[in-house]
Amino acid sequence: MELSKSRREFKRAKRLIPGGVNSPVRAFGSVGGIPRFIDSAKGARIRDVDGNEYIDYVGSWGPMILGHSHPKVLKAVRKAMASGTSFGAPTARESDLAETIRRALPSIQKVRMVSSGTEATMSALRLARGVTGRPRILKFDGCYHGHSDGLLVGAGSGVATLGIPGSPGVPKAMTDQTIIAPFNDLVATRRAFGRWGKQIAAIIVEPIAGNMGCIPPTPGFLEGLRAICDEFGALLIFDEVMTGFRVAKGGAQRLYKVKPDLTTLGKIVGGGLPAAAYGGRRDFMARVAPEGDIYQAGTLSGNPLAVAAGITTLELLEAPGVYETLAERSSTLMSGLAERAEARGIPLTTRSVGGMFGFFFNRGPVDSFAEAQQSDAAAFRRFFASMLEDGVYLAPSPYEAGFVSLAHKKRDIDLTLDAAERALARVARAR
Ligand code: HOZ
């Protein structure tokens, strides 16, 4: 595979940008090889600067649920752009987007737009602390909620990929306020509340973990969190930056029928442009400035291009059968992979919910970060490298979920499974 241009660009980028990338996992650090520098993308495919084409299961880490360069999204962005790219003043379209979000997620009565998932989660936590007057938060090991200070503890995604416990530069005083419990472990969560209950402002959770691979909640877990929060007067925050509009129109909260107090959204709500949001109960959201006293602001919040892309994407997701199609494609992909691994005696655990999926090179069950870490890292590296060579672009880390889009057709899944057959043969040979 010709990679000279990506290689050259990576070398140049490393001189200019830390690690040559603007977000750590993109550097291919844990899988080795040269990160592909992308030139363009359309539908289910991305093309690198050397002209290699890949079936893409990263989808810009989640937003591209319609596929890349969807003509209607591009048209909406172009139209918005013709009227100006940013005003720093309210627009009618922001209320249109807020209404669309509210219709899909009834737990959100009021919503505030921000520019990234990190901003959404840190703002939701500030709100939870402001509302309850309590300092501590509880998060789950391997869940990732962006890179704000108090959340870089026991974090998934790039932090797990790099195998670091947290980050220098984060004051201990901040992380001391963060309590960690194992994902899917109600006993440990209750124990933490037994000790610090009246100091805990909120539980924040990815209702389906997507930053330690893809790990759905075990039956009763989310309901249990709701009950604990109610008992101790803490807020329940669902971080649906990844799962919102991805696993169902109403997100994981609709799927599992558990109502959080606050929800964070990102990725799909921006339709591939930088936008995110946090929202929830009217009385809580009324505390956000200028209606209330809890401060949060942003120059590009509600940016007209991002809002146009977001509204168009959410409108297109209202078509009947969309989520059934996504679920069918990711489950066909994962069951095909599981069958092929089994035929070769390779231990593999696969998961999929709606349009997201994940796989682990171990027998399972995989319900926690500790179990995800049992996945055979060398097998993943070999599998990843072979798939990439064969034109399939997976997330370059075992600790990230994969995403299918509506542009992935049966033929793409078939081609992917053919490539997986060859990749698994390589994994088997190396064992
Ligand atoms: N933390 C992001 C995925 N969970 C990675 C974002 C990126 O590298 O673009």
GROMACS .gro file of C-alpha atoms and ligand atoms in nm, residues 23-26 60-61 144 157-158 210-211 242 267 399-400, ligand 1:
model
   24
   23SER     CA    1  -0.619   1.444   1.941
   24PRO     CA    2  -0.403   1.164   2.084
   25VAL     CA    3  -0.566   0.840   1.960
   26ARG     CA    4  -0.527   0.953   1.598
   60SER     CA    5  -1.519   1.095   1.276
   61TRP     CA    6  -1.564   0.915   1.613
  144TYR     CA    7  -1.454   0.888   2.929
  157SER     CA    8  -1.046   0.652   2.529
  158GLY     CA    9  -0.699   0.804   2.473
  210GLY     CA   10  -1.809   0.356   2.428
  211ASN     CA   11  -1.463   0.459   2.536
  242MET     CA   12  -2.172   0.912   2.185
  267LYS     CA   13  -2.113   1.434   1.789
  399TYR     CA   14  -1.062   0.116   2.374
  400GLU     CA   15  -1.290   0.285   2.125
  432HOZ     N1   16  -1.176   1.077   2.238
  432HOZ     C1   17  -1.228   1.060   2.108
  432HOZ     C2   18  -1.294   0.929   2.089
  432HOZ     N2   19  -1.355   0.870   2.201
  432HOZ     C3   20  -1.122   1.076   2.004
  432HOZ     C4   21  -1.144   1.196   1.927
  432HOZ     C5   22  -1.049   1.218   1.811
  432HOZ     O1   23  -0.935   1.174   1.815
  432HOZ     O2   24  -1.089   1.282   1.719
   0.00000   0.00000   0.00000
